[in-house]
Structure formats: structure tokens, C-alpha cells
GROMACS .gro file of N, CA and C in nm:
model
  504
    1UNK      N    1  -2.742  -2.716  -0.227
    1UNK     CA    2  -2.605  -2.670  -0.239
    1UNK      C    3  -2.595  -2.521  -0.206
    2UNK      N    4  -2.689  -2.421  -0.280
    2UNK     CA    5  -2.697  -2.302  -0.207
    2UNK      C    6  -2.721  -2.249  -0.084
    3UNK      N    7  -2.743  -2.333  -0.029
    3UNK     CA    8  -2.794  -2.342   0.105
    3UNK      C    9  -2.664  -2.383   0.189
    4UNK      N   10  -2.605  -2.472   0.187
    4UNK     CA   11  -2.475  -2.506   0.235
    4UNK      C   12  -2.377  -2.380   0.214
    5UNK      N   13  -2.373  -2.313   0.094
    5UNK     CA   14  -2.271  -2.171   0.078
    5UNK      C   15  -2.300  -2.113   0.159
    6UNK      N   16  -2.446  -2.080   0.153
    6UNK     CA   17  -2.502  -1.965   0.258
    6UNK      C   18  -2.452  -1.946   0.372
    7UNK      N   19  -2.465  -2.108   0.436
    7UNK     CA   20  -2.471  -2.109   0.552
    7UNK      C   21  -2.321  -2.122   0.626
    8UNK      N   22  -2.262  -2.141   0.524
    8UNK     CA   23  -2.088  -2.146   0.514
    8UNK      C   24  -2.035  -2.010   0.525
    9UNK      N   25  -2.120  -1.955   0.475
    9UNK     CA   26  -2.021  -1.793   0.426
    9UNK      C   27  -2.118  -1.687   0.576
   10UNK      N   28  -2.245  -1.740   0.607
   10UNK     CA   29  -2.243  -1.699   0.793
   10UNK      C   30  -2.174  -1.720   0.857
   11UNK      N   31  -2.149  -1.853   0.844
   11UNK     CA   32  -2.042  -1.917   0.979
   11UNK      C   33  -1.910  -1.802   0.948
   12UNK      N   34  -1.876  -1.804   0.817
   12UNK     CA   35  -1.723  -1.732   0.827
   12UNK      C   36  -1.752  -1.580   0.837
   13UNK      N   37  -1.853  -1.541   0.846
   13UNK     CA   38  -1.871  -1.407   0.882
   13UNK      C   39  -1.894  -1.349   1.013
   14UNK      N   40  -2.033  -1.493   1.050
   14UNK     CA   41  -2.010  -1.444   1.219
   14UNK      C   42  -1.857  -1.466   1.293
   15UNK      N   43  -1.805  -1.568   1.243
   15UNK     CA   44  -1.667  -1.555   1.295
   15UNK      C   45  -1.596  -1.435   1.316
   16UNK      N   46  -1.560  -1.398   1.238
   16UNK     CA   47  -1.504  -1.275   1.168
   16UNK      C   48  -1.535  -1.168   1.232
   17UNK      N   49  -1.647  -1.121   1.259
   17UNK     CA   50  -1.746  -1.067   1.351
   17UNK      C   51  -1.673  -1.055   1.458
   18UNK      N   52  -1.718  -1.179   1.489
   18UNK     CA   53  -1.651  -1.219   1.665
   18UNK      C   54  -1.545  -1.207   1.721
   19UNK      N   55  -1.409  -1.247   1.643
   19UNK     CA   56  -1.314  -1.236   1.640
   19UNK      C   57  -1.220  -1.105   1.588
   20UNK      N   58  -1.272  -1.072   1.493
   20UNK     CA   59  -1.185  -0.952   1.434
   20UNK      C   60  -1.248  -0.819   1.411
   21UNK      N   61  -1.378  -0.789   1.351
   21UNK     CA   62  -1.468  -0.655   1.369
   21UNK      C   63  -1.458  -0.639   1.535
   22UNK      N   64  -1.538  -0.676   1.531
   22UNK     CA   65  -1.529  -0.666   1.729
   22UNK      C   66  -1.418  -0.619   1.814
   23UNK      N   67  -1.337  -0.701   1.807
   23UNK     CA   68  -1.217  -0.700   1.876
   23UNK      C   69  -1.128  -0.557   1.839
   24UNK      N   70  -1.132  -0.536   1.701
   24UNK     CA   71  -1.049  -0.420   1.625
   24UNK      C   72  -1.148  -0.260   1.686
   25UNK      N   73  -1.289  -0.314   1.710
   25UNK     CA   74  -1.335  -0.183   1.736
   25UNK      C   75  -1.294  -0.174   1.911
   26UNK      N   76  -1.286  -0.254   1.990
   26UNK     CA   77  -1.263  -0.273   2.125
   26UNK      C   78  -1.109  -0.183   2.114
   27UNK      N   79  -1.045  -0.218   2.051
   27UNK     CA   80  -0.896  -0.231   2.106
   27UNK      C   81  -0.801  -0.079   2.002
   28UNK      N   82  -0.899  -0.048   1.919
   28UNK     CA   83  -0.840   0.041   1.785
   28UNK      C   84  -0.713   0.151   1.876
   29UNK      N   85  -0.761   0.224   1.943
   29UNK     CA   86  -0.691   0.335   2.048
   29UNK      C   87  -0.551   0.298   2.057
   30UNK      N   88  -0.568   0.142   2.153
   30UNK     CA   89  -0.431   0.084   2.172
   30UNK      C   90  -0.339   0.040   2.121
   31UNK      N   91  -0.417  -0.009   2.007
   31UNK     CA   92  -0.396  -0.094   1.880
   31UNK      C   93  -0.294   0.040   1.825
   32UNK      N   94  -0.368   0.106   1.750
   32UNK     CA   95  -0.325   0.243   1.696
   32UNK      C   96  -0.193   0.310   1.764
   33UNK      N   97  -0.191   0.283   1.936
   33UNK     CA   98  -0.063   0.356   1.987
   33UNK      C   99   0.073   0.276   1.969
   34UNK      N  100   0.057   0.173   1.936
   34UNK     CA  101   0.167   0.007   1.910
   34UNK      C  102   0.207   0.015   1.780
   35UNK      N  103   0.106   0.095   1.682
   35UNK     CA  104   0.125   0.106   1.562
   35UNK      C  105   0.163   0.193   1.518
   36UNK      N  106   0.275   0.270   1.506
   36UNK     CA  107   0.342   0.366   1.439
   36UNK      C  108   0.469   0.340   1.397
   37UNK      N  109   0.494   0.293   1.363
   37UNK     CA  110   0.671   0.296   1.326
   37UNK      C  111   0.641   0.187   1.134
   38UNK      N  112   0.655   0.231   1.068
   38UNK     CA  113   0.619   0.181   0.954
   38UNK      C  114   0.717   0.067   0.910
   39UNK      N  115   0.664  -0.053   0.850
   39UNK     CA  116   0.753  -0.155   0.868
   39UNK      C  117   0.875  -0.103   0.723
   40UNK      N  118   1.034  -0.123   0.695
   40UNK     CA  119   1.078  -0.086   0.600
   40UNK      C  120   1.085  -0.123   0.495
   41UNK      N  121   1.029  -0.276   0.462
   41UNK     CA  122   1.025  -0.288   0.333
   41UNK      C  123   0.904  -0.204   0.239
   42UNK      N  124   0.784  -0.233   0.340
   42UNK     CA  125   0.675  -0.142   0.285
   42UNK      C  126   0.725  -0.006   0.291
   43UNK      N  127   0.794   0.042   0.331
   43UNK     CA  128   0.838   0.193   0.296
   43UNK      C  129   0.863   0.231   0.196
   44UNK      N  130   0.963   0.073   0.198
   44UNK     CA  131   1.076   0.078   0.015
   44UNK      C  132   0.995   0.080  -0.042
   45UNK      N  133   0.869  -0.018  -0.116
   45UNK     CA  134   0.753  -0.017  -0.180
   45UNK      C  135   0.726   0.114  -0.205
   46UNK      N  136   0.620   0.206  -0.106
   46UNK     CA  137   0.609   0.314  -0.139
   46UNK      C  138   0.666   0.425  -0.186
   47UNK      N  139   0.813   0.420  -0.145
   47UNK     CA  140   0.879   0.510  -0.201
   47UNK      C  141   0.918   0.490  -0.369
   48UNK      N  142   0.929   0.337  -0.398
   48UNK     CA  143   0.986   0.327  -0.504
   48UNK      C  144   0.890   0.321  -0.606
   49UNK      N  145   0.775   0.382  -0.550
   49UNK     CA  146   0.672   0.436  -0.686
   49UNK      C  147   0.685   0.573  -0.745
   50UNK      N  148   0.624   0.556  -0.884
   50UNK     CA  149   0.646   0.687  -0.942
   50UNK      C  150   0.559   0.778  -0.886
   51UNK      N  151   0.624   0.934  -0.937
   51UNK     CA  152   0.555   1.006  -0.886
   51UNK      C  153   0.438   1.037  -0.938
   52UNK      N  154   0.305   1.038  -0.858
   52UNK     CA  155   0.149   1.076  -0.885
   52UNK      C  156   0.118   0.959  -0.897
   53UNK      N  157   0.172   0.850  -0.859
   53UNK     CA  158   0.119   0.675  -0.860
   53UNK      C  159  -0.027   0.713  -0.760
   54UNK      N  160  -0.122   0.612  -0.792
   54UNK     CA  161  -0.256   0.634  -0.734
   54UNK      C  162  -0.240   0.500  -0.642
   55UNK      N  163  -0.254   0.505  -0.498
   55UNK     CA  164  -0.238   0.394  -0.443
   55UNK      C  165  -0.326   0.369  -0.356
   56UNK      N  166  -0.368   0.206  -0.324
   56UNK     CA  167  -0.495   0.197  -0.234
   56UNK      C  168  -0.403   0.067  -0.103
   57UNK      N  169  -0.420   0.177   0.038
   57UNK     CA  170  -0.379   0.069   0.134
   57UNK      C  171  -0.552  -0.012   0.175
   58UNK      N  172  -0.531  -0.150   0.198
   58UNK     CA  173  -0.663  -0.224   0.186
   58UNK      C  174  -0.628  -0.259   0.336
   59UNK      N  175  -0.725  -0.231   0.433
   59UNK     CA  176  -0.676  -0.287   0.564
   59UNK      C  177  -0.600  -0.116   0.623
   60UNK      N  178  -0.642  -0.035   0.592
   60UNK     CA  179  -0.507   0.053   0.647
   60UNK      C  180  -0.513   0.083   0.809
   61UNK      N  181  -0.628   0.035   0.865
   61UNK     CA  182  -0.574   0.043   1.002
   61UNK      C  183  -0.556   0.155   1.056
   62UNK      N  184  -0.466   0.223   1.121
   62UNK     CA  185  -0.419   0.395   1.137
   62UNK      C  186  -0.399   0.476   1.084
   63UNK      N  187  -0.345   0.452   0.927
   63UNK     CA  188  -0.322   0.516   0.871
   63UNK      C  189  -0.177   0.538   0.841
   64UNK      N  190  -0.064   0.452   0.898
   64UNK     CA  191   0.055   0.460   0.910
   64UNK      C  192   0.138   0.466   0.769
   65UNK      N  193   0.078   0.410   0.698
   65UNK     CA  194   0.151   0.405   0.582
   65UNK      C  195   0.116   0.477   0.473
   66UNK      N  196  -0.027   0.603   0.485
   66UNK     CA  197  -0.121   0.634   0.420
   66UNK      C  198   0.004   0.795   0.376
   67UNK      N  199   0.059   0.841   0.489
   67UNK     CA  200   0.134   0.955   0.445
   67UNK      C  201   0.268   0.959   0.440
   68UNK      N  202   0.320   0.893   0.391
   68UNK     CA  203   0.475   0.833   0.369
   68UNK      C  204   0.520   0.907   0.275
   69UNK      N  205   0.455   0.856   0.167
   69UNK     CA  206   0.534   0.947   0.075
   69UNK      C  207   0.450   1.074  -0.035
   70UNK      N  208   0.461   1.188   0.051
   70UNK     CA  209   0.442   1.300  -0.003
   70UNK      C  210   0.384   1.274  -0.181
   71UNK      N  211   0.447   1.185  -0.247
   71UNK     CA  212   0.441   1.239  -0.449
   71UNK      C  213   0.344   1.165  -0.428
   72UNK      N  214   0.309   1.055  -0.379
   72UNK     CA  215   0.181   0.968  -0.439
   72UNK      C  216   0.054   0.988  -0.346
   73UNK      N  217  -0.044   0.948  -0.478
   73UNK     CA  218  -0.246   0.969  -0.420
   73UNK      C  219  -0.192   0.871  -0.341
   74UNK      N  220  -0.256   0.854  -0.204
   74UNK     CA  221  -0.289   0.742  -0.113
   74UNK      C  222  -0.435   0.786  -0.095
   75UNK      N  223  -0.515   0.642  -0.054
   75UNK     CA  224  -0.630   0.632   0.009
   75UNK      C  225  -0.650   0.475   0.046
   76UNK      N  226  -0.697   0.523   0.191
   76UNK     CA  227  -0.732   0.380   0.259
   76UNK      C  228  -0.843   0.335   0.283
   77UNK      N  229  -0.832   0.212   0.322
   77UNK     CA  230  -0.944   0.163   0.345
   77UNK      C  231  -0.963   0.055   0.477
   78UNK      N  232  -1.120   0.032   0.558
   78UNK     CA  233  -1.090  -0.059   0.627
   78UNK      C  234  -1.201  -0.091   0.744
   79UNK      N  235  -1.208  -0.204   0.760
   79UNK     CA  236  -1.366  -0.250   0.839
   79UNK      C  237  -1.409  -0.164   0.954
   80UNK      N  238  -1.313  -0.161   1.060
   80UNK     CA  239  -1.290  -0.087   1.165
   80UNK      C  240  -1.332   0.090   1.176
   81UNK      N  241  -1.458   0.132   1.199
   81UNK     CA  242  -1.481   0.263   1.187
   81UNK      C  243  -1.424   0.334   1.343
   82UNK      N  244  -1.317   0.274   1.465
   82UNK     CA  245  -1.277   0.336   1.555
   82UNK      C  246  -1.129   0.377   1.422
   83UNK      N  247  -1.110   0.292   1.389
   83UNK     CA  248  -0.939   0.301   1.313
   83UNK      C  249  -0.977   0.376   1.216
   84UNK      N  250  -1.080   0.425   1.156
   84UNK     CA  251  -1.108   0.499   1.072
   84UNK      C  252  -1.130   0.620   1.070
   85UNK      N  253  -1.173   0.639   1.220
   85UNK     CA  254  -1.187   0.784   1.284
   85UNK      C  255  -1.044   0.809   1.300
   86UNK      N  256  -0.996   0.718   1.370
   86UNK     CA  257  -0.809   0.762   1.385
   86UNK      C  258  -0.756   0.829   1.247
   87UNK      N  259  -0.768   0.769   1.125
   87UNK     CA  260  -0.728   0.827   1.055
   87UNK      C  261  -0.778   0.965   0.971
   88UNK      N  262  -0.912   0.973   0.987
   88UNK     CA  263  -0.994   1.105   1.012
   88UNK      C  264  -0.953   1.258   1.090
   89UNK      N  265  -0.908   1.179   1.239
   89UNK     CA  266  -0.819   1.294   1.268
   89UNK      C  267  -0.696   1.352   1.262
   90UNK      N  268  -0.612   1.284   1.191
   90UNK     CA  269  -0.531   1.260   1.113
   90UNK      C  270  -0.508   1.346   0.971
   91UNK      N  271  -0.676   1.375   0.910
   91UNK     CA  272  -0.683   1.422   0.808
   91UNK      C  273  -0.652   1.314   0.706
   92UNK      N  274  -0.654   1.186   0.688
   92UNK     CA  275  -0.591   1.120   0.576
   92UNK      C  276  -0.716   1.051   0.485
   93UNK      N  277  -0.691   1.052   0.377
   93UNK     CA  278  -0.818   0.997   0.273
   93UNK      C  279  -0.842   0.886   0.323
   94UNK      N  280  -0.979   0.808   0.370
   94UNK     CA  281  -0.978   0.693   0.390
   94UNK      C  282  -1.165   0.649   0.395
   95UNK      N  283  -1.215   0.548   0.382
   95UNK     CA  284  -1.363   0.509   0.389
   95UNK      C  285  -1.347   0.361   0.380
   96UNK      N  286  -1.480   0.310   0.453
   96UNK     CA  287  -1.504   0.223   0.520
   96UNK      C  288  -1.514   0.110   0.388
   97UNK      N  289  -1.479  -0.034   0.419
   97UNK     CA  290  -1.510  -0.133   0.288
   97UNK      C  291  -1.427  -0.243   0.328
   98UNK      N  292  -1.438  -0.322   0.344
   98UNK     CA  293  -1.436  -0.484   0.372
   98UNK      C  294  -1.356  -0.532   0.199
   99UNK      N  295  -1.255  -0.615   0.244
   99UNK     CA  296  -1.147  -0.652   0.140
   99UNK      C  297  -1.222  -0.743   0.085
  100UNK      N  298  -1.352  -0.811   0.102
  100UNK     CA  299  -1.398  -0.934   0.004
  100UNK      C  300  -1.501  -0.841  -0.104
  101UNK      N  301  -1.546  -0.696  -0.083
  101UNK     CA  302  -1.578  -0.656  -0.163
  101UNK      C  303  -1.545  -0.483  -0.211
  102UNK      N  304  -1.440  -0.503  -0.252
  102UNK     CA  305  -1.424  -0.332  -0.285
  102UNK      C  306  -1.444  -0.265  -0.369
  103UNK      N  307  -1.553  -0.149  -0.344
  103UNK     CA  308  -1.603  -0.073  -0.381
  103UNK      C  309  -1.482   0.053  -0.489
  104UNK      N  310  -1.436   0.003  -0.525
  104UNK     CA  311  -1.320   0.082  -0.642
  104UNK      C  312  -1.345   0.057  -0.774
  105UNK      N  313  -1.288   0.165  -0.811
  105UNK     CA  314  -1.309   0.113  -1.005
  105UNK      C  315  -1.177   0.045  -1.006
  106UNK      N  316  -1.222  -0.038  -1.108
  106UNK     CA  317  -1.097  -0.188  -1.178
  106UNK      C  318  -1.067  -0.079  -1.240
  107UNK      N  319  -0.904  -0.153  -1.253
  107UNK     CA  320  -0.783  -0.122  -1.319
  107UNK      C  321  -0.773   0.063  -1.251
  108UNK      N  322  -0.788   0.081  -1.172
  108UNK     CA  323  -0.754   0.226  -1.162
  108UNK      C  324  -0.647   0.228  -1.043
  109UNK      N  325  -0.581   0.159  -1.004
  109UNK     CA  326  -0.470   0.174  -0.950
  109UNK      C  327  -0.337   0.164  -0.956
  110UNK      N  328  -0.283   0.226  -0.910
  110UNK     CA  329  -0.106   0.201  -0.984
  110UNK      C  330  -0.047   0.111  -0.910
  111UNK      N  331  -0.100   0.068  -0.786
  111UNK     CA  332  -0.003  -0.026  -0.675
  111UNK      C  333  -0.128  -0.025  -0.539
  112UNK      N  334  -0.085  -0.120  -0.456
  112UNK     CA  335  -0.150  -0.125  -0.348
  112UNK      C  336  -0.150  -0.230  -0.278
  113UNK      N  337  -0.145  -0.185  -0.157
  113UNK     CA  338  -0.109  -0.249  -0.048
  113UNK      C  339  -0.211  -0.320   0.090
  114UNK      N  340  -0.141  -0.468   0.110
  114UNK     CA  341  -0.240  -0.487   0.199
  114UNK      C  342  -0.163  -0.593   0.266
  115UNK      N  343  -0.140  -0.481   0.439
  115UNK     CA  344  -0.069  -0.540   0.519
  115UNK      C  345  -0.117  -0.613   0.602
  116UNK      N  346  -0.105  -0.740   0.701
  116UNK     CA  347  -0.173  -0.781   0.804
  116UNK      C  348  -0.309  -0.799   0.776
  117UNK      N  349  -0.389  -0.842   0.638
  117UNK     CA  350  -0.519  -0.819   0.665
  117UNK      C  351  -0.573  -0.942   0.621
  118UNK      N  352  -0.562  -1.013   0.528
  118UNK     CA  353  -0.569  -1.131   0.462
  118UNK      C  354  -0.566  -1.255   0.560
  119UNK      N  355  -0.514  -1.261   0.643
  119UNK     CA  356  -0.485  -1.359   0.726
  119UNK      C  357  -0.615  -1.381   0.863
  120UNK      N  358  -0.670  -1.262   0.908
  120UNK     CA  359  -0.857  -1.240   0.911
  120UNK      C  360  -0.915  -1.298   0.897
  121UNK      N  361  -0.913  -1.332   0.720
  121UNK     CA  362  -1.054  -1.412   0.719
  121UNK      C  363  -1.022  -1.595   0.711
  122UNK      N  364  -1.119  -1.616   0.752
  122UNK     CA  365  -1.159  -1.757   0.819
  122UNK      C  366  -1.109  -1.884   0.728
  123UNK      N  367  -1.160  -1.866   0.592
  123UNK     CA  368  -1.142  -1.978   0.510
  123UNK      C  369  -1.055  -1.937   0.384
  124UNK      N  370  -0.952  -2.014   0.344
  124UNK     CA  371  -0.862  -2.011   0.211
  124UNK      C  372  -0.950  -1.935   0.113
  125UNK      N  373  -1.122  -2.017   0.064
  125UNK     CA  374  -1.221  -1.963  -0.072
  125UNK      C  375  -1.206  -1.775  -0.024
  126UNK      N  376  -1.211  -1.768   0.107
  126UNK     CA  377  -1.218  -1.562   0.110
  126UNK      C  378  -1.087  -1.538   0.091
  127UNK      N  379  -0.999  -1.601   0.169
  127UNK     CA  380  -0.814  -1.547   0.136
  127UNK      C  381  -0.812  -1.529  -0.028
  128UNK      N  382  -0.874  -1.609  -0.132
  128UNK     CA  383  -0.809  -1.608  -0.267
  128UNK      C  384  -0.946  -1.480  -0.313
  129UNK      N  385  -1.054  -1.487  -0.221
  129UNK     CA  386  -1.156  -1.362  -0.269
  129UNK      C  387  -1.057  -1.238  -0.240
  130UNK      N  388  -1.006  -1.224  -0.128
  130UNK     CA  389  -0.979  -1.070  -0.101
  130UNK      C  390  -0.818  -1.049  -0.232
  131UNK      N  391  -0.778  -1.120  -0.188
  131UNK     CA  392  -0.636  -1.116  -0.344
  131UNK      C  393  -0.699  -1.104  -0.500
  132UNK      N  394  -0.804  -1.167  -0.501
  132UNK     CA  395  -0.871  -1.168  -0.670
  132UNK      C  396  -0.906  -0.981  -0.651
  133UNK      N  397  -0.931  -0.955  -0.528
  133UNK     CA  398  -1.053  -0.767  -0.564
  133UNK      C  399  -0.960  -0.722  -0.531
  134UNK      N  400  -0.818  -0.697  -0.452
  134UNK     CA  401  -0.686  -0.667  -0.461
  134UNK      C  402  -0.664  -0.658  -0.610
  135UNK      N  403  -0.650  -0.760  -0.617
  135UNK     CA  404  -0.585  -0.731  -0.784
  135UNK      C  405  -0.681  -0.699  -0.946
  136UNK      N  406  -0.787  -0.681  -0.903
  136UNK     CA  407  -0.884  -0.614  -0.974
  136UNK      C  408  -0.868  -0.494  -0.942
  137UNK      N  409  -0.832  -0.421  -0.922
  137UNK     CA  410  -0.834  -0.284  -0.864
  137UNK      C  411  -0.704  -0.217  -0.979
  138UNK      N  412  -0.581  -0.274  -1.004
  138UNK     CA  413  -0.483  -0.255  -1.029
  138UNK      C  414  -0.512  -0.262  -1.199
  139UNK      N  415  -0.375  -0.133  -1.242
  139UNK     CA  416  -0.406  -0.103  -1.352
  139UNK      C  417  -0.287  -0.202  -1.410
  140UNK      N  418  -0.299  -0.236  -1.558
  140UNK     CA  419  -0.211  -0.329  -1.630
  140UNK      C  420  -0.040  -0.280  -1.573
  141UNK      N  421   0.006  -0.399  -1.550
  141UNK     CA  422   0.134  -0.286  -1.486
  141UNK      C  423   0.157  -0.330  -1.342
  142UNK      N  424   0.034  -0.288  -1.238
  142UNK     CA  425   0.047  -0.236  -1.098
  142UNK      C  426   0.158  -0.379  -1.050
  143UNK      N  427   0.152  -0.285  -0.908
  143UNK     CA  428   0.191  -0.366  -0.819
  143UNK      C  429   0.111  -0.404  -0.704
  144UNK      N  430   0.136  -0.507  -0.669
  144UNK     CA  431   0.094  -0.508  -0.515
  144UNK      C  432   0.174  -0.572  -0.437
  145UNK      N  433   0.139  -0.537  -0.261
  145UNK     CA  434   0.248  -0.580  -0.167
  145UNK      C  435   0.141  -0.620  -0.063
  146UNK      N  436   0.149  -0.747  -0.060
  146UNK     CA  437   0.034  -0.833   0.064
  146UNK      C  438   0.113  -0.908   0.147
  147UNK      N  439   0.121  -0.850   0.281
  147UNK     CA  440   0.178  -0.963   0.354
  147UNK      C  441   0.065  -0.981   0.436
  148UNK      N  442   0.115  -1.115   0.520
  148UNK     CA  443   0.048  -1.209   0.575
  148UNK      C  444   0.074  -1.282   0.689
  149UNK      N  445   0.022  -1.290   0.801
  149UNK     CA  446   0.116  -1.408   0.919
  149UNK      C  447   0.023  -1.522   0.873
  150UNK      N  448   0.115  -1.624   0.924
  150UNK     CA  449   0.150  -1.764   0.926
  150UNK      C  450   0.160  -1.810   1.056
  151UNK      N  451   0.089  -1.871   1.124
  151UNK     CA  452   0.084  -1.951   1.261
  151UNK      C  453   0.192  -2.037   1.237
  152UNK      N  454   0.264  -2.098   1.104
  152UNK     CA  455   0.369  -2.229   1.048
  152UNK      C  456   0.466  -2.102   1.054
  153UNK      N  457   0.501  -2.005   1.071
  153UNK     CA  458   0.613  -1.921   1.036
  153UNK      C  459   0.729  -1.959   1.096
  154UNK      N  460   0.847  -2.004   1.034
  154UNK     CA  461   0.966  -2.036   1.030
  154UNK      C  462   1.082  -1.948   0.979
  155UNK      N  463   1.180  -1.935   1.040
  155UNK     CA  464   1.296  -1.842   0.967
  155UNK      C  465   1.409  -1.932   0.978
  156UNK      N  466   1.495  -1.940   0.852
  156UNK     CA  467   1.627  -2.062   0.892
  156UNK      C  468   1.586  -2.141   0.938
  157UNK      N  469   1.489  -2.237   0.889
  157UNK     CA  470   1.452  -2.363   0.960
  157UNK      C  471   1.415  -2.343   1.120
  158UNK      N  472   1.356  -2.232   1.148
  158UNK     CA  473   1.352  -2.254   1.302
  158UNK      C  474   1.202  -2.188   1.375
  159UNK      N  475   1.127  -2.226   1.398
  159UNK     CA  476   1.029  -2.179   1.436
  159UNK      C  477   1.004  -2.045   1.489
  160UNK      N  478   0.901  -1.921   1.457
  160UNK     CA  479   0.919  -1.803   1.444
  160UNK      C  480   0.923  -1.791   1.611
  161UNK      N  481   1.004  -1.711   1.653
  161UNK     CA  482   1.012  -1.610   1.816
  161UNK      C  483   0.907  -1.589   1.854
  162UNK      N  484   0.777  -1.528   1.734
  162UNK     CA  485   0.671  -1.514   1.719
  162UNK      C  486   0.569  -1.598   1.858
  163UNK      N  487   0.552  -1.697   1.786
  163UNK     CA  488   0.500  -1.801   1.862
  163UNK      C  489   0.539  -1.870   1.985
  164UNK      N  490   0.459  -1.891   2.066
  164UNK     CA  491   0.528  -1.927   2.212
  164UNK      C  492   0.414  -2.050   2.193
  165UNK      N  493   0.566  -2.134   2.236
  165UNK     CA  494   0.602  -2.281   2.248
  165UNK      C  495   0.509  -2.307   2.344
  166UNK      N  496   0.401  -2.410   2.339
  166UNK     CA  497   0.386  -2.453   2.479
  166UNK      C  498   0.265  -2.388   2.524
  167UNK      N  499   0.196  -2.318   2.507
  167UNK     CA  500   0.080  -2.241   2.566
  167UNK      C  501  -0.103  -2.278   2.443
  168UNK      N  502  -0.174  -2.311   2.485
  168UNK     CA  503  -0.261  -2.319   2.411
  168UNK      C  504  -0.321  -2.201   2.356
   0.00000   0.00000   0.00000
């Protein structure tokens, strides 16, 4: 049986690997120039924390959402050490750590965020790992704001714009 995990939790890593480390270090530059305009609900989020809230973006990618709002600690985090340098020159708090295991003290956060990142990993057992150390992190109280795509994404009953019909 241990042996089957093992060899389960390679498969979803070399995946992962293959598909998303990889690819994120290939593409970070471009990636990063597409990425600036901060989405607004996550704005609202951030703004509507108190002031000196301690907050951890998980996945932060560029750094886009890391200096929003002036009153609160931000610090990010995120697999990608090209997107990490981006936010390096940038000047913004940030170090390297993979969402299935984060290196934070429990309960020491006031809120935190994790956009686009969850949806990555390979199998549902890591989707409910990276949300369980998400929410270990958070102090009695916190918040968090995780979104996610959906390949099923629908709006008004209608299949998302997103997705193009017809193409494998």
C-alpha cells in the first residue's frame, strides 16, 4: 500500500513538473507582462482588511497583489524562482515554497490568499492538501480567498467564453 502512495504522489509530481514548474519557469517574463491589472474582487478582499492584518499570497506569481494595500504585512510565496526574481526586483517580500507544504507558523495569519493556484495540482487528495496548509496558516478569525478555474465553468447556464468549443 505504501508503495502504491509513493508511486502515486511521483506520478502527480512528475506531472506537475512537466506541466506547471517547467512551463511557469519557461514563460514567467511573459506570463508576468499579461499580469498586471489586479483582479477587483481580490482588491476588495485586500482592502477590506484591517489595518496591520498579516497576510500570505500562496501562489503569488508577480507579485501583483503583494503591494495593494499600503496598511497591511504582505508576503508571498511561490514554486516558480523566474516569478520570484520578478518580484525581487520589485522589492516585494516573497520566498520560494510549494502550497502542499508551507513552511509558516500555524495560526499566524490574519487572511490569505490564493489565486489561480490550486487548480495545478493533479489530483483532488493534493487540491484538499494545499486548502488544509492554507488554512493552517490562519489565525482563529482569518480569512481566506481561493479561487480556482474549472474546465466545467459555466455562467447563466452557459458554457464559459473561456473555453473554445471544438478544439482538442
Amino acid at each position: 500500500m505504501q508503495s502504491e502512495i509513493d508511486g502515486n504522489e511521483t506520478a502527480s509530481l512528475d506531472l506537475e513538473k512537466e506541466h506547471v514548474f517547467d512551463v511557469y519557469e519557461k514563460i514567467a517574463a511573459d506570463f508576468s507582462e499579461t499580469r498586471y491589472k489586479p483582479w477587483p474582487k481580490v482588491k476588495h478582499f485586500l482592502d477590506s482588511l484591517d489595518c496591520g492584518s498579516i497576510v500570505y499570497d500562496i501562489g503569488c506569481g508577480n507579485g501583483k497583489y503583494l503591494d495593494l494595500n499600503a496598511n497591511i504585512a504582505t508576503i508571498g510565496c511561490d514554486t516558480s524562482f523566474a516569478l520570484l526574481q520578478i518580484c525581487a526586483n520589485k522589492a516585494l517580500e516573497t520566498f520560494a515554497a510549494n502550497v502542499l507544504c508551507l513552511p509558516l507558523k500555524r495560526d499566524s495569519a490574519d487572511a490569505c490568499i490564493c489565486i489561480a493556484v490550486i487548480h495545478h495540482l493533479s489530483t483532488e487528495a493534493r487540491r484538499v492538501k494545499a486548502i488544509e496548509e492554507i488554512l493552517a496558516t490562519l489565525k482563529v478569525g482569518g480569512k481566506a480567498l481561493i479561487y480556482v478555474w474549472a474546465f466545467e465553468q459555466r455562467k447563466d447556464g452557459k458554457a464559459s467564453k473561456y473555453i473554445k468549443s471544438g478544439k482538442n
